[in-house]
Coordinates of C-alpha atoms in Angstrom, one line a residue:
M1 CA -9.7 -54.1 -50.5
K2 CA -10.2 -52.1 -53.5
K3 CA -13.0 -49.6 -53.6
T4 CA -15.1 -48.3 -56.6
I5 CA -16.0 -44.9 -56.9
F6 CA -18.6 -43.4 -59.3
I7 CA -17.9 -39.9 -60.5
S8 CA -20.6 -38.1 -62.8
G9 CA -19.2 -35.0 -64.8
I10 CA -15.8 -36.5 -64.7
N11 CA -14.9 -34.4 -67.7
G12 CA -15.2 -31.2 -66.0
F13 CA -12.7 -29.1 -64.2
I14 CA -12.9 -30.8 -60.7
G15 CA -13.6 -34.4 -62.1
S16 CA -10.7 -34.4 -64.7
S17 CA -8.3 -32.9 -61.9
L18 CA -9.4 -35.4 -59.5
L19 CA -9.1 -38.3 -62.0
E20 CA -5.5 -37.2 -62.6
H21 CA -4.8 -37.3 -59.1
M22 CA -6.5 -40.8 -58.3
I23 CA -5.7 -42.8 -61.4
H24 CA -2.4 -44.4 -59.9
H25 CA -4.0 -45.1 -56.4
D26 CA -4.7 -48.8 -57.0
D27 CA -6.9 -49.0 -54.1
Y28 CA -9.6 -47.5 -56.2
F29 CA -11.4 -48.3 -59.4
I30 CA -13.1 -45.3 -60.9
F31 CA -16.3 -45.4 -63.1
G32 CA -16.5 -42.0 -65.0
V33 CA -19.7 -40.7 -66.8
D34 CA -19.9 -37.4 -68.8
I35 CA -21.3 -36.2 -72.1
D36 CA -17.7 -35.1 -73.2
D37 CA -14.4 -37.0 -73.0
S38 CA -11.9 -34.5 -74.3
R39 CA -10.0 -33.9 -70.7
V40 CA -10.1 -37.6 -69.9
C41 CA -9.6 -39.5 -72.9
S42 CA -5.8 -39.9 -72.3
F43 CA -6.6 -42.3 -69.4
F44 CA -9.1 -44.6 -71.4
D45 CA -6.5 -47.4 -71.3
H46 CA -5.7 -47.4 -67.6
S47 CA -6.9 -50.5 -65.8
N48 CA -8.4 -48.3 -62.8
F49 CA -10.6 -46.4 -65.0
K50 CA -13.7 -46.9 -67.1
F51 CA -15.3 -44.0 -68.8
I52 CA -19.2 -44.2 -70.1
K53 CA -20.0 -41.5 -72.5
D54 CA -23.7 -40.7 -71.5
S55 CA -25.9 -38.4 -69.7
I56 CA -27.0 -38.6 -65.9
S57 CA -30.5 -38.6 -67.1
N58 CA -30.1 -42.3 -68.2
L59 CA -31.4 -43.4 -64.8
D60 CA -31.2 -47.0 -65.6
L61 CA -27.4 -46.6 -66.2
M62 CA -26.8 -44.6 -63.3
E63 CA -28.7 -46.9 -60.9
D64 CA -26.6 -49.8 -62.3
L65 CA -23.3 -47.9 -61.9
I66 CA -24.4 -46.7 -58.3
R67 CA -25.1 -50.4 -57.4
Q68 CA -21.6 -51.4 -58.3
S69 CA -19.8 -48.7 -56.5
D70 CA -18.9 -47.9 -52.9
I71 CA -18.6 -44.0 -53.2
I72 CA -20.9 -41.7 -55.2
L73 CA -19.4 -38.5 -56.3
P74 CA -22.0 -36.4 -58.4
L75 CA -20.1 -33.6 -60.0
A76 CA -22.4 -32.9 -63.0
A77 CA -23.5 -29.4 -62.7
I78 CA -23.7 -26.0 -64.4
A79 CA -21.4 -23.4 -62.3
N80 CA -21.5 -20.4 -64.6
P81 CA -22.9 -17.1 -63.0
K82 CA -23.8 -15.7 -66.4
L83 CA -25.9 -19.0 -67.1
Y84 CA -27.7 -18.5 -63.7
V85 CA -29.4 -15.2 -65.2
T86 CA -29.6 -16.2 -68.9
D87 CA -30.8 -19.9 -68.5
P88 CA -31.8 -20.5 -64.7
L89 CA -34.3 -23.3 -65.6
K90 CA -31.6 -25.3 -67.4
V91 CA -29.3 -24.8 -64.2
F92 CA -32.3 -26.0 -62.0
A93 CA -32.8 -29.1 -64.2
L94 CA -29.4 -30.3 -64.0
D95 CA -28.2 -29.0 -60.7
F96 CA -31.2 -29.8 -58.6
E97 CA -33.5 -32.2 -60.5
A98 CA -30.9 -34.5 -62.1
N99 CA -28.7 -34.6 -59.2
L100 CA -31.5 -35.3 -56.8
E101 CA -32.3 -38.5 -58.6
L102 CA -28.6 -39.7 -58.1
I103 CA -28.9 -38.8 -54.4
K104 CA -32.1 -41.1 -54.2
L105 CA -30.6 -43.8 -55.8
T106 CA -27.5 -43.6 -53.5
V107 CA -29.9 -43.7 -50.7
K108 CA -31.6 -46.6 -52.0
H109 CA -28.5 -48.8 -52.5
Q110 CA -27.0 -47.5 -49.2
K111 CA -23.7 -45.9 -50.7
R112 CA -21.5 -43.2 -49.3
L113 CA -22.1 -39.7 -50.8
I114 CA -19.7 -37.1 -51.4
F115 CA -21.5 -34.2 -52.7
P116 CA -20.3 -30.9 -54.1
S117 CA -22.0 -28.1 -52.3
T118 CA -20.8 -24.6 -53.0
S119 CA -19.7 -21.5 -51.4
E120 CA -22.6 -19.8 -53.0
V121 CA -25.0 -21.3 -50.5
Y122 CA -23.9 -18.5 -48.0
G123 CA -25.1 -15.8 -50.4
M124 CA -24.7 -12.4 -48.9
C125 CA -23.8 -13.6 -45.4
Q126 CA -22.0 -10.7 -43.6
D127 CA -20.0 -13.1 -41.3
Q128 CA -16.5 -12.2 -41.4
Y129 CA -15.7 -16.1 -41.8
F130 CA -18.5 -18.2 -43.3
D131 CA -18.9 -21.3 -40.9
E132 CA -20.6 -24.5 -42.0
D133 CA -22.7 -25.0 -39.1
Q134 CA -23.3 -21.3 -37.8
S135 CA -23.4 -18.9 -40.7
N136 CA -26.9 -18.0 -42.2
C137 CA -27.6 -18.6 -46.0
V138 CA -28.9 -15.3 -47.3
T139 CA -30.0 -14.9 -50.8
G140 CA -31.6 -11.9 -52.6
P141 CA -35.2 -11.3 -53.9
I142 CA -36.9 -13.8 -56.3
H143 CA -36.4 -11.6 -59.3
K144 CA -32.6 -11.8 -58.8
Q145 CA -32.2 -15.1 -60.8
R146 CA -28.6 -15.2 -60.0
W147 CA -29.7 -17.0 -56.9
I148 CA -31.0 -20.1 -58.8
Y149 CA -27.8 -22.1 -58.4
S150 CA -27.3 -21.1 -54.7
S151 CA -30.9 -21.9 -53.9
S152 CA -30.6 -25.3 -55.7
K153 CA -27.6 -26.3 -54.0
Q154 CA -28.6 -25.3 -50.8
L155 CA -31.9 -27.3 -50.9
L156 CA -29.9 -30.3 -51.9
D157 CA -27.7 -29.9 -49.0
R158 CA -30.9 -29.8 -46.7
V159 CA -32.3 -32.9 -48.5
I160 CA -28.9 -35.0 -47.9
Y161 CA -28.8 -33.7 -44.2
A162 CA -32.4 -35.1 -43.9
Y163 CA -31.5 -38.4 -45.4
G164 CA -28.6 -38.5 -42.9
I165 CA -30.9 -38.1 -40.1
H166 CA -33.8 -40.3 -41.4
N167 CA -32.1 -42.8 -43.5
N168 CA -28.5 -42.9 -41.9
L169 CA -27.1 -41.9 -45.3
D170 CA -23.3 -41.8 -45.1
Y171 CA -22.4 -38.5 -46.6
T172 CA -19.9 -35.5 -46.7
L173 CA -20.7 -32.3 -48.1
F174 CA -17.8 -30.0 -49.5
R175 CA -18.0 -26.3 -50.6
P176 CA -15.4 -25.1 -52.9
F177 CA -14.5 -21.4 -52.6
N178 CA -13.3 -20.1 -55.8
W179 CA -11.2 -23.0 -57.1
V180 CA -8.9 -22.0 -60.0
G181 CA -6.7 -23.9 -62.3
G182 CA -5.7 -24.4 -65.8
K183 CA -8.5 -26.8 -66.7
L184 CA -11.3 -24.4 -65.3
D185 CA -12.1 -23.2 -68.8
S186 CA -10.7 -23.2 -72.5
I187 CA -9.0 -19.8 -73.6
D188 CA -10.3 -19.0 -76.9
P189 CA -12.2 -16.1 -78.6
E190 CA -15.7 -17.3 -77.4
A191 CA -14.5 -17.7 -73.8
S192 CA -16.2 -14.5 -72.6
E193 CA -19.6 -16.0 -73.2
R194 CA -19.1 -19.0 -71.1
S195 CA -16.0 -18.8 -68.8
R196 CA -15.4 -18.0 -65.1
V197 CA -13.5 -14.8 -64.3
V198 CA -9.8 -16.0 -64.5
S199 CA -10.3 -17.7 -68.0
K200 CA -12.5 -15.0 -69.3
M201 CA -9.9 -12.3 -68.3
I202 CA -6.9 -14.1 -70.0
S203 CA -9.3 -14.8 -73.1
D204 CA -10.2 -11.1 -73.5
I205 CA -6.7 -9.9 -73.1
V206 CA -5.3 -12.2 -75.8
F207 CA -8.1 -12.2 -78.2
K208 CA -10.0 -8.9 -77.6
K209 CA -7.0 -6.5 -76.3
E210 CA -9.5 -5.4 -73.5
L211 CA -10.1 -6.3 -69.7
T212 CA -13.3 -5.8 -68.1
L213 CA -13.7 -5.1 -64.5
V214 CA -17.4 -5.4 -63.3
D215 CA -18.2 -2.5 -60.7
G216 CA -14.5 -1.7 -60.6
G217 CA -13.4 -5.0 -59.6
K218 CA -13.8 -4.3 -55.8
Q219 CA -15.3 -7.7 -55.1
K220 CA -13.2 -10.0 -53.1
R221 CA -12.7 -13.7 -53.2
A222 CA -10.6 -16.2 -51.5
F223 CA -9.0 -18.0 -54.4
T224 CA -8.0 -21.8 -54.0
D225 CA -5.6 -23.6 -56.3
I226 CA -7.1 -26.7 -57.8
D227 CA -4.1 -28.9 -56.3
D228 CA -5.0 -27.6 -52.8
G229 CA -8.7 -28.3 -53.5
I230 CA -8.1 -31.9 -54.9
D231 CA -5.8 -32.5 -51.9
A232 CA -8.7 -31.8 -49.4
L233 CA -11.3 -33.7 -51.6
W234 CA -8.9 -36.6 -51.6
K235 CA -8.6 -36.6 -47.8
I236 CA -12.4 -36.9 -47.7
I237 CA -12.4 -39.8 -50.2
D238 CA -9.7 -41.7 -48.6
D239 CA -10.8 -41.1 -44.9
S240 CA -10.9 -44.6 -43.2
T241 CA -11.6 -43.2 -39.8
G242 CA -15.0 -41.9 -40.2
S243 CA -13.9 -38.3 -39.3
S244 CA -15.8 -36.8 -42.4
Y245 CA -18.9 -38.8 -41.8
Q246 CA -22.2 -36.5 -42.0
K247 CA -19.8 -33.5 -42.1
I248 CA -19.7 -30.2 -44.1
F249 CA -16.6 -28.8 -45.2
N250 CA -15.6 -25.6 -46.6
I251 CA -12.6 -26.0 -48.9
G252 CA -11.0 -22.8 -49.6
N253 CA -8.1 -20.5 -48.8
P254 CA -8.8 -17.7 -46.3
F255 CA -5.1 -16.7 -46.7
N256 CA -5.5 -15.9 -50.4
E257 CA -8.2 -13.3 -50.3
H258 CA -7.8 -10.7 -53.1
S259 CA -10.2 -8.4 -55.1
I260 CA -11.1 -9.1 -58.8
K261 CA -9.0 -5.9 -59.6
D262 CA -6.0 -7.7 -57.8
L263 CA -6.7 -10.6 -59.9
A264 CA -6.6 -8.8 -63.1
C265 CA -3.4 -7.4 -62.2
Y266 CA -1.7 -10.6 -61.4
I267 CA -2.9 -12.0 -64.8
L268 CA -1.4 -8.9 -66.5
D269 CA 2.0 -9.3 -64.6
A270 CA 2.2 -13.0 -65.2
L271 CA 1.5 -12.4 -69.0
K272 CA 4.2 -9.7 -69.1
N273 CA 6.6 -11.9 -67.4
N274 CA 6.1 -14.8 -69.9
P275 CA 8.6 -14.2 -72.9
K276 CA 6.4 -15.8 -75.3
L277 CA 3.1 -14.0 -74.3
S278 CA 4.3 -10.7 -72.9
H279 CA 3.3 -8.9 -76.2
F280 CA -0.5 -9.6 -75.5
V281 CA -0.5 -7.0 -72.7
D282 CA 0.7 -4.1 -74.9
D283 CA -1.9 -1.4 -75.2
I284 CA -4.5 -3.2 -73.3
N285 CA -7.9 -1.4 -72.8
I286 CA -9.1 -1.7 -69.3
I287 CA -12.9 -1.3 -69.3
D288 CA -15.2 -0.6 -66.2
R289 CA -18.8 -1.7 -66.6
T290 CA -21.5 -2.2 -64.0
G291 CA -23.0 -5.5 -63.4
F292 CA -26.3 -4.5 -65.0
E293 CA -24.4 -3.9 -68.1
V294 CA -22.7 -7.3 -68.1
Y295 CA -25.1 -9.6 -66.5
G296 CA -28.4 -7.9 -66.9
Q297 CA -31.2 -6.8 -64.2
H298 CA -31.5 -10.2 -62.6
Y299 CA -27.9 -10.4 -61.4
Q300 CA -26.8 -9.6 -57.8
D301 CA -23.2 -9.9 -56.6
V302 CA -21.6 -10.7 -53.5
D303 CA -19.0 -8.2 -52.0
F304 CA -16.9 -11.0 -50.1
R305 CA -16.7 -14.7 -49.7
M306 CA -14.4 -15.7 -46.8
P307 CA -14.3 -19.5 -45.6
S308 CA -13.7 -20.7 -42.1
I309 CA -11.7 -23.9 -42.7
N310 CA -11.4 -25.0 -38.9
A311 CA -13.6 -28.2 -39.6
I312 CA -11.4 -29.8 -42.3
Q313 CA -8.4 -28.7 -40.5
E314 CA -9.5 -30.4 -37.3
C315 CA -11.1 -33.5 -38.8
L316 CA -8.8 -34.3 -41.6
G317 CA -5.5 -32.1 -41.1
W318 CA -6.1 -30.1 -44.3
K319 CA -4.7 -26.7 -45.0
P320 CA -4.0 -24.9 -48.4
S321 CA -0.6 -23.7 -49.2
I322 CA -0.6 -22.2 -52.7
D323 CA -0.8 -18.5 -53.4
L324 CA -2.8 -16.8 -55.9
K325 CA 0.2 -15.6 -57.9
T326 CA 1.5 -19.0 -58.1
S327 CA -1.8 -20.4 -59.3
I328 CA -2.1 -17.8 -62.1
E329 CA 1.4 -18.6 -63.3
K330 CA 0.5 -22.3 -63.5
I331 CA -2.8 -21.4 -65.5
I332 CA -0.8 -19.2 -67.9
Q333 CA 1.9 -22.1 -68.5
H334 CA -1.2 -24.6 -68.9
H335 CA -2.3 -22.6 -71.7
E336 CA 0.7 -21.1 -73.1
Q337 CA 0.9 -23.4 -76.2
S338 CA -2.8 -23.2 -77.0
I339 CA -2.7 -19.4 -76.9
L340 CA 0.1 -19.4 -79.2
N341 CA -1.5 -21.9 -81.6
D342 CA -5.1 -20.1 -81.5
Y343 CA -3.8 -16.4 -81.9

């Protein structure tokens, strides 16, 4: 029997990547909502997809779509560390308040909820591997506004868990660990103001002839290729066994831990090895700046973020396979033509 999935924020990094994966699975019909359609417009004519250009603040529309759907996947959110500091109230309004309304409607209509938590909920946890059921969620003092995103997501996790206990909500929470891919952000002269680290580094190299390392780039992350991430998310969506019922899953690649400085080197190497783009790495100025200089006094960083993926391996048989160098090469290839056109 064909199922209907409602995805808010479908034009974003995860949403558009998932749509591309799901669109040819005829067992699913997809309602997609977003305020932008630039990444999904090529699928408008597909019979398995209907796009609605609107905001999730339109609660009458949201309720109607949720009522018609079997699975609810609310992906609309701000996930940008710079904005956590510069516009925390906007982050809270969308990431917490607006998504809470969708969660309430999902409970009201007794639908299945697949909700994007975040690796950020673990904060400054010192466990070697972050475990969904055992690791503490540790954030900094209130004046470090960087934690508004983590705290908003953590509170929604707790609300969803409570709905599971008291209202028998059918849910799965998934926590992405530094997913990277070509659709993460655009590569352009203004990217440094809004992009995540991979896209920002590429944009700065191409358009500013510089590469900034924050606090020496010593922070470590377990980078996860978007294709591995979408494979895991698809296993959750298509789970017919109930293995993912009321579960929390880390989705990350513990075999892929690298420092931000390592990441910068991989990006430089990938550009250098691309015949059409190699000239962009000539005479690059590498700058070391403090977190205070880059993000301001309200920022606080995390030294490492390593997922345990035992839960999703045991329940759904998922394991990542793509290394960071391959991911970077794919990202460079994805943006190659736009870089050449824009420069």
